[in-house]
Each structure stands twice: as C-alpha cells, then as structure tokens.
PDB file of C-alpha atoms in Angstrom:
ATOM      1  CA  MET A   6      71.059  -4.148  -4.637  1.00 92.00           C
ATOM      2  CA  ALA A   7      70.766  -5.437  -8.193  1.00 93.00           C
ATOM      3  CA  GLU A   8      67.237  -4.075  -8.630  1.00 93.00           C
ATOM      4  CA  TYR A   9      68.185  -0.560  -7.627  1.00 93.00           C
ATOM      5  CA  LEU A  10      71.541  -0.546  -9.416  1.00 94.00           C
ATOM      6  CA  LEU A  11      70.016  -1.848 -12.659  1.00 94.00           C
ATOM      7  CA  ARG A  12      67.164   0.649 -12.486  1.00 92.00           C
ATOM      8  CA  HIS A  13      69.635   3.452 -11.806  1.00 92.00           C
ATOM      9  CA  VAL A  14      71.910   2.548 -14.730  1.00 92.00           C
ATOM     10  CA  LEU A  15      68.986   2.050 -17.128  1.00 92.00           C
ATOM     11  CA  THR A  16      67.434   5.369 -16.112  1.00 90.00           C
ATOM     12  CA  GLN A  17      70.780   7.112 -16.521  1.00 88.00           C
ATOM     13  CA  SER A  18      71.014   5.731 -20.069  1.00 84.00           C
ATOM     14  CA  GLY A  19      68.001   7.890 -20.964  1.00 83.00           C
ATOM     15  CA  ALA A  20      66.932   5.307 -23.541  1.00 75.00           C
ATOM     16  CA  TRP A  21      64.789   3.074 -21.363  1.00 77.00           C
ATOM     17  CA  HIS A  22      61.511   3.517 -19.497  1.00 78.00           C
ATOM     18  CA  GLY A  23      60.438   0.118 -18.193  1.00 84.00           C
ATOM     19  CA  VAL A  24      59.946  -1.554 -14.839  1.00 90.00           C
ATOM     20  CA  VAL A  25      62.618  -3.233 -12.748  1.00 92.00           C
ATOM     21  CA  PHE A  26      61.647  -5.060  -9.579  1.00 90.00           C
ATOM     22  CA  SER A  27      63.075  -7.733  -7.357  1.00 91.00           C
ATOM     23  CA  ALA A  28      61.535 -10.611  -5.484  1.00 91.00           C
ATOM     24  CA  GLY A  29      63.197 -13.409  -3.599  1.00 85.00           C
ATOM     25  CA  VAL A  30      62.823 -17.149  -3.875  1.00 85.00           C
ATOM     26  CA  SER A  31      62.903 -17.281  -0.069  1.00 77.00           C
ATOM     27  CA  ALA A  32      62.355 -13.656   0.887  1.00 72.00           C
ATOM     28  CA  LEU A  33      61.755 -12.321   4.367  1.00 74.00           C
ATOM     29  CA  VAL A  34      58.562 -10.639   3.184  1.00 78.00           C
ATOM     30  CA  ASN A  35      58.084  -6.949   4.059  1.00 77.00           C
ATOM     31  CA  GLN A  36      61.531  -6.672   5.663  1.00 86.00           C
ATOM     32  CA  PRO A  37      63.632  -3.614   4.815  1.00 85.00           C
ATOM     33  CA  ALA A  38      67.080  -3.899   3.294  1.00 86.00           C
ATOM     34  CA  ASP A  39      69.968  -4.837   5.563  1.00 83.00           C
ATOM     35  CA  SER A  40      71.780  -1.818   7.043  1.00 85.00           C
ATOM     36  CA  ASN A  41      75.012  -2.855   5.246  1.00 86.00           C
ATOM     37  CA  ILE A  42      73.207  -2.646   1.905  1.00 88.00           C
ATOM     38  CA  ILE A  43      71.568   0.668   2.790  1.00 91.00           C
ATOM     39  CA  ASP A  44      74.991   2.199   3.510  1.00 91.00           C
ATOM     40  CA  LEU A  45      76.626   0.791   0.367  1.00 91.00           C
ATOM     41  CA  MET A  46      73.802   2.066  -1.796  1.00 93.00           C
ATOM     42  CA  LEU A  47      73.807   5.500  -0.144  1.00 93.00           C
ATOM     43  CA  ASP A  48      77.505   5.710  -1.069  1.00 93.00           C
ATOM     44  CA  ARG A  49      76.282   5.429  -4.668  1.00 93.00           C
ATOM     45  CA  GLY A  50      73.552   8.039  -4.223  1.00 93.00           C
ATOM     46  CA  ILE A  51      70.743   5.469  -4.138  1.00 94.00           C
ATOM     47  CA  THR A  52      68.290   5.269  -1.250  1.00 92.00           C
ATOM     48  CA  LEU A  53      66.485   2.119  -0.192  1.00 91.00           C
ATOM     49  CA  ASP A  54      64.084   3.768   2.239  1.00 87.00           C
ATOM     50  CA  MET A  55      61.018   2.380   0.489  1.00 87.00           C
ATOM     51  CA  HIS A  56      62.392  -1.113  -0.224  1.00 89.00           C
ATOM     52  CA  ARG A  57      60.568  -4.072   1.306  1.00 91.00           C
ATOM     53  CA  ALA A  58      61.291  -7.692   0.450  1.00 85.00           C
ATOM     54  CA  LYS A  59      58.772  -9.547  -1.720  1.00 93.00           C
ATOM     55  CA  GLN A  60      58.322 -13.246  -2.391  1.00 92.00           C
ATOM     56  CA  LEU A  61      58.600 -14.270  -6.045  1.00 94.00           C
ATOM     57  CA  THR A  62      55.387 -15.603  -7.570  1.00 94.00           C
ATOM     58  CA  LYS A  63      54.462 -17.342 -10.796  1.00 96.00           C
ATOM     59  CA  GLN A  64      52.553 -14.170 -11.749  1.00 96.00           C
ATOM     60  CA  HIS A  65      55.759 -12.110 -11.442  1.00 94.00           C
ATOM     61  CA  LEU A  66      57.514 -14.541 -13.755  1.00 96.00           C
ATOM     62  CA  ARG A  67      54.716 -14.551 -16.304  1.00 96.00           C
ATOM     63  CA  GLN A  68      54.660 -10.734 -16.432  1.00 95.00           C
ATOM     64  CA  SER A  69      58.432 -10.405 -16.831  1.00 95.00           C
ATOM     65  CA  ASP A  70      60.379 -10.209 -20.073  1.00 93.00           C
ATOM     66  CA  LEU A  71      63.695 -10.953 -18.369  1.00 95.00           C
ATOM     67  CA  VAL A  72      64.494 -12.601 -15.033  1.00 96.00           C
ATOM     68  CA  LEU A  73      68.002 -12.128 -13.636  1.00 96.00           C
ATOM     69  CA  VAL A  74      69.253 -14.210 -10.722  1.00 96.00           C
ATOM     70  CA  MET A  75      72.431 -14.235  -8.693  1.00 94.00           C
ATOM     71  CA  GLU A  76      73.084 -17.956  -8.253  1.00 95.00           C
ATOM     72  CA  GLU A  77      72.294 -21.159 -10.161  1.00 96.00           C
ATOM     73  CA  HIS A  78      70.142 -22.473  -7.322  1.00 95.00           C
ATOM     74  CA  HIS A  79      67.948 -19.370  -7.700  1.00 95.00           C
ATOM     75  CA  LYS A  80      67.482 -20.239 -11.363  1.00 96.00           C
ATOM     76  CA  LYS A  81      66.548 -23.808 -10.457  1.00 96.00           C
ATOM     77  CA  SER A  82      64.020 -22.572  -7.891  1.00 95.00           C
ATOM     78  CA  ILE A  83      62.446 -20.283 -10.481  1.00 96.00           C
ATOM     79  CA  LEU A  84      62.199 -23.023 -13.071  1.00 96.00           C
ATOM     80  CA  ASN A  85      60.633 -25.336 -10.491  1.00 96.00           C
ATOM     81  CA  LEU A  86      58.059 -22.629  -9.770  1.00 96.00           C
ATOM     82  CA  ASP A  87      57.380 -21.944 -13.453  1.00 97.00           C
ATOM     83  CA  PRO A  88      59.109 -23.975 -16.167  1.00 97.00           C
ATOM     84  CA  THR A  89      57.838 -21.519 -18.805  1.00 96.00           C
ATOM     85  CA  ALA A  90      60.391 -18.980 -17.456  1.00 97.00           C
ATOM     86  CA  ARG A  91      63.273 -21.061 -18.872  1.00 96.00           C
ATOM     87  CA  GLY A  92      64.027 -18.938 -21.938  1.00 95.00           C
ATOM     88  CA  LYS A  93      64.076 -15.658 -20.046  1.00 97.00           C
ATOM     89  CA  THR A  94      65.873 -16.575 -16.805  1.00 97.00           C
ATOM     90  CA  PHE A  95      69.618 -15.938 -16.664  1.00 97.00           C
ATOM     91  CA  LEU A  96      72.384 -15.347 -14.179  1.00 97.00           C
ATOM     92  CA  LEU A  97      73.096 -11.644 -13.758  1.00 97.00           C
ATOM     93  CA  GLY A  98      76.715 -12.713 -14.183  1.00 97.00           C
ATOM     94  CA  TYR A  99      75.988 -14.625 -17.415  1.00 97.00           C
ATOM     95  CA  TRP A 100      78.132 -12.343 -19.601  1.00 96.00           C
ATOM     96  CA  CYS A 101      80.872 -12.321 -16.946  1.00 95.00           C
ATOM     97  CA  ASN A 102      80.714 -16.117 -16.559  1.00 96.00           C
ATOM     98  CA  MET A 103      80.093 -15.948 -12.824  1.00 96.00           C
ATOM     99  CA  GLU A 104      77.591 -16.398 -10.039  1.00 96.00           C
ATOM    100  CA  ILE A 105      77.172 -13.601  -7.521  1.00 96.00           C
ATOM    101  CA  LEU A 106      77.035 -15.095  -4.056  1.00 91.00           C
ATOM    102  CA  ASP A 107      74.228 -13.998  -1.774  1.00 86.00           C
ATOM    103  CA  PRO A 108      75.869 -11.907   0.969  1.00 86.00           C
ATOM    104  CA  PHE A 109      72.957 -12.284   3.408  1.00 78.00           C
ATOM    105  CA  ARG A 110      74.285 -12.648   6.975  1.00 77.00           C
ATOM    106  CA  ARG A 111      77.889 -12.955   5.773  1.00 83.00           C
ATOM    107  CA  GLY A 112      79.186  -9.585   6.930  1.00 81.00           C
ATOM    108  CA  ASN A 113      80.083  -6.276   5.359  1.00 85.00           C
ATOM    109  CA  SER A 114      82.914  -7.593   3.167  1.00 89.00           C
ATOM    110  CA  ALA A 115      80.493 -10.064   1.537  1.00 91.00           C
ATOM    111  CA  TYR A 116      78.110  -7.185   0.781  1.00 91.00           C
ATOM    112  CA  GLN A 117      80.972  -5.146  -0.672  1.00 92.00           C
ATOM    113  CA  ASN A 118      82.046  -8.051  -2.884  1.00 94.00           C
ATOM    114  CA  ALA A 119      78.480  -8.633  -4.036  1.00 94.00           C
ATOM    115  CA  ILE A 120      77.860  -4.995  -4.955  1.00 94.00           C
ATOM    116  CA  ARG A 121      81.153  -4.812  -6.894  1.00 95.00           C
ATOM    117  CA  SER A 122      80.229  -7.999  -8.750  1.00 96.00           C
ATOM    118  CA  ILE A 123      76.751  -6.691  -9.538  1.00 96.00           C
ATOM    119  CA  GLU A 124      78.157  -3.412 -10.823  1.00 95.00           C
ATOM    120  CA  GLY A 125      80.688  -5.277 -12.941  1.00 95.00           C
ATOM    121  CA  CYS A 126      78.023  -7.444 -14.569  1.00 96.00           C
ATOM    122  CA  LEU A 127      75.356  -4.817 -15.304  1.00 94.00           C
ATOM    123  CA  ASN A 128      76.695  -3.148 -18.454  1.00 92.00           C
ATOM    124  CA  PRO A 129      76.257  -6.106 -20.829  1.00 94.00           C
ATOM    125  CA  TRP A 130      72.641  -6.438 -19.679  1.00 94.00           C
ATOM    126  CA  VAL A 131      72.030  -2.718 -20.000  1.00 93.00           C
ATOM    127  CA  ASP A 132      73.354  -2.858 -23.577  1.00 92.00           C
ATOM    128  CA  LYS A 133      71.039  -5.772 -24.393  1.00 90.00           C
ATOM    129  CA  ILE A 134      68.000  -4.150 -22.759  1.00 90.00           C
ATOM    130  CA  VAL A 135      68.495  -0.686 -24.214  1.00 88.00           C
ATOM    131  CA  ASN A 136      69.379  -1.938 -27.706  1.00 86.00           C
ATOM    132  CA  SER A 137      66.653  -4.573 -28.014  1.00 77.00           C
TER     133      SER A 137
END
C-alpha cells in the first residue's frame, strides 16, 4: 500500500520523477496483493494488478536513497542485513511519531487502519523528497 500511495502522491506533485518500490523483509515472493488491499486501493483509484511481492536484498538497500519501514522490527531486520543503511532507514511514521502495524492476516479493519495511517504519514515525506 505504501509503495503505491507514495508513488501516487509524488507523481501528483508534478515535481518528482524517481523510483519507488517495495520489498519485504519476509515477503511471500511473487504473491499478489491481498484482496482487501486491492479493494482499498481501487477505492483510491490505484490498481495493484501488476504488484507481486519481492524479498528485500542488500542490493536494493545499496541502490536506495531512502528506505521507509512500517515497524521498528523491520528497521532492525534491514540494519542486520546491511548496517550501511542506518542513515537512510526510517519509520514511515517518523514525523507522526508512530509505527504502522502490519495488517497481514488481521482482517479488513486492520487494513483500513493501516491505509489511513499510511496516508496520514505520507505528506511530511513527500515534502522532504520533493524539496530536497
């Protein structure tokens, strides 16, 4: 959700033309998005038809300027994989002083809460990215 929402908001800003991608620290590789997520994103005019889960690699981290994670344990996993990612790995909710709990297998209300939290935490990052 965060990948597609961030890409959408950055593209809408008209001032940014980079790459946004997501990869999981324990992804179900090549699996499509959960049907709950597909529906929530369609409500926002965003399709996930082409999305397939990817596993995060050290190469991904080395090629990235910014790494945003949902929960502290994700950050710890990333830093265990590549300690050089320390200065560029942050919680998506950093500016909102919050973690965004992974809704996987927790039902539709968990997905709704997660997407609202993601949306609420994007603007400070968009400002930083666009104005840097």
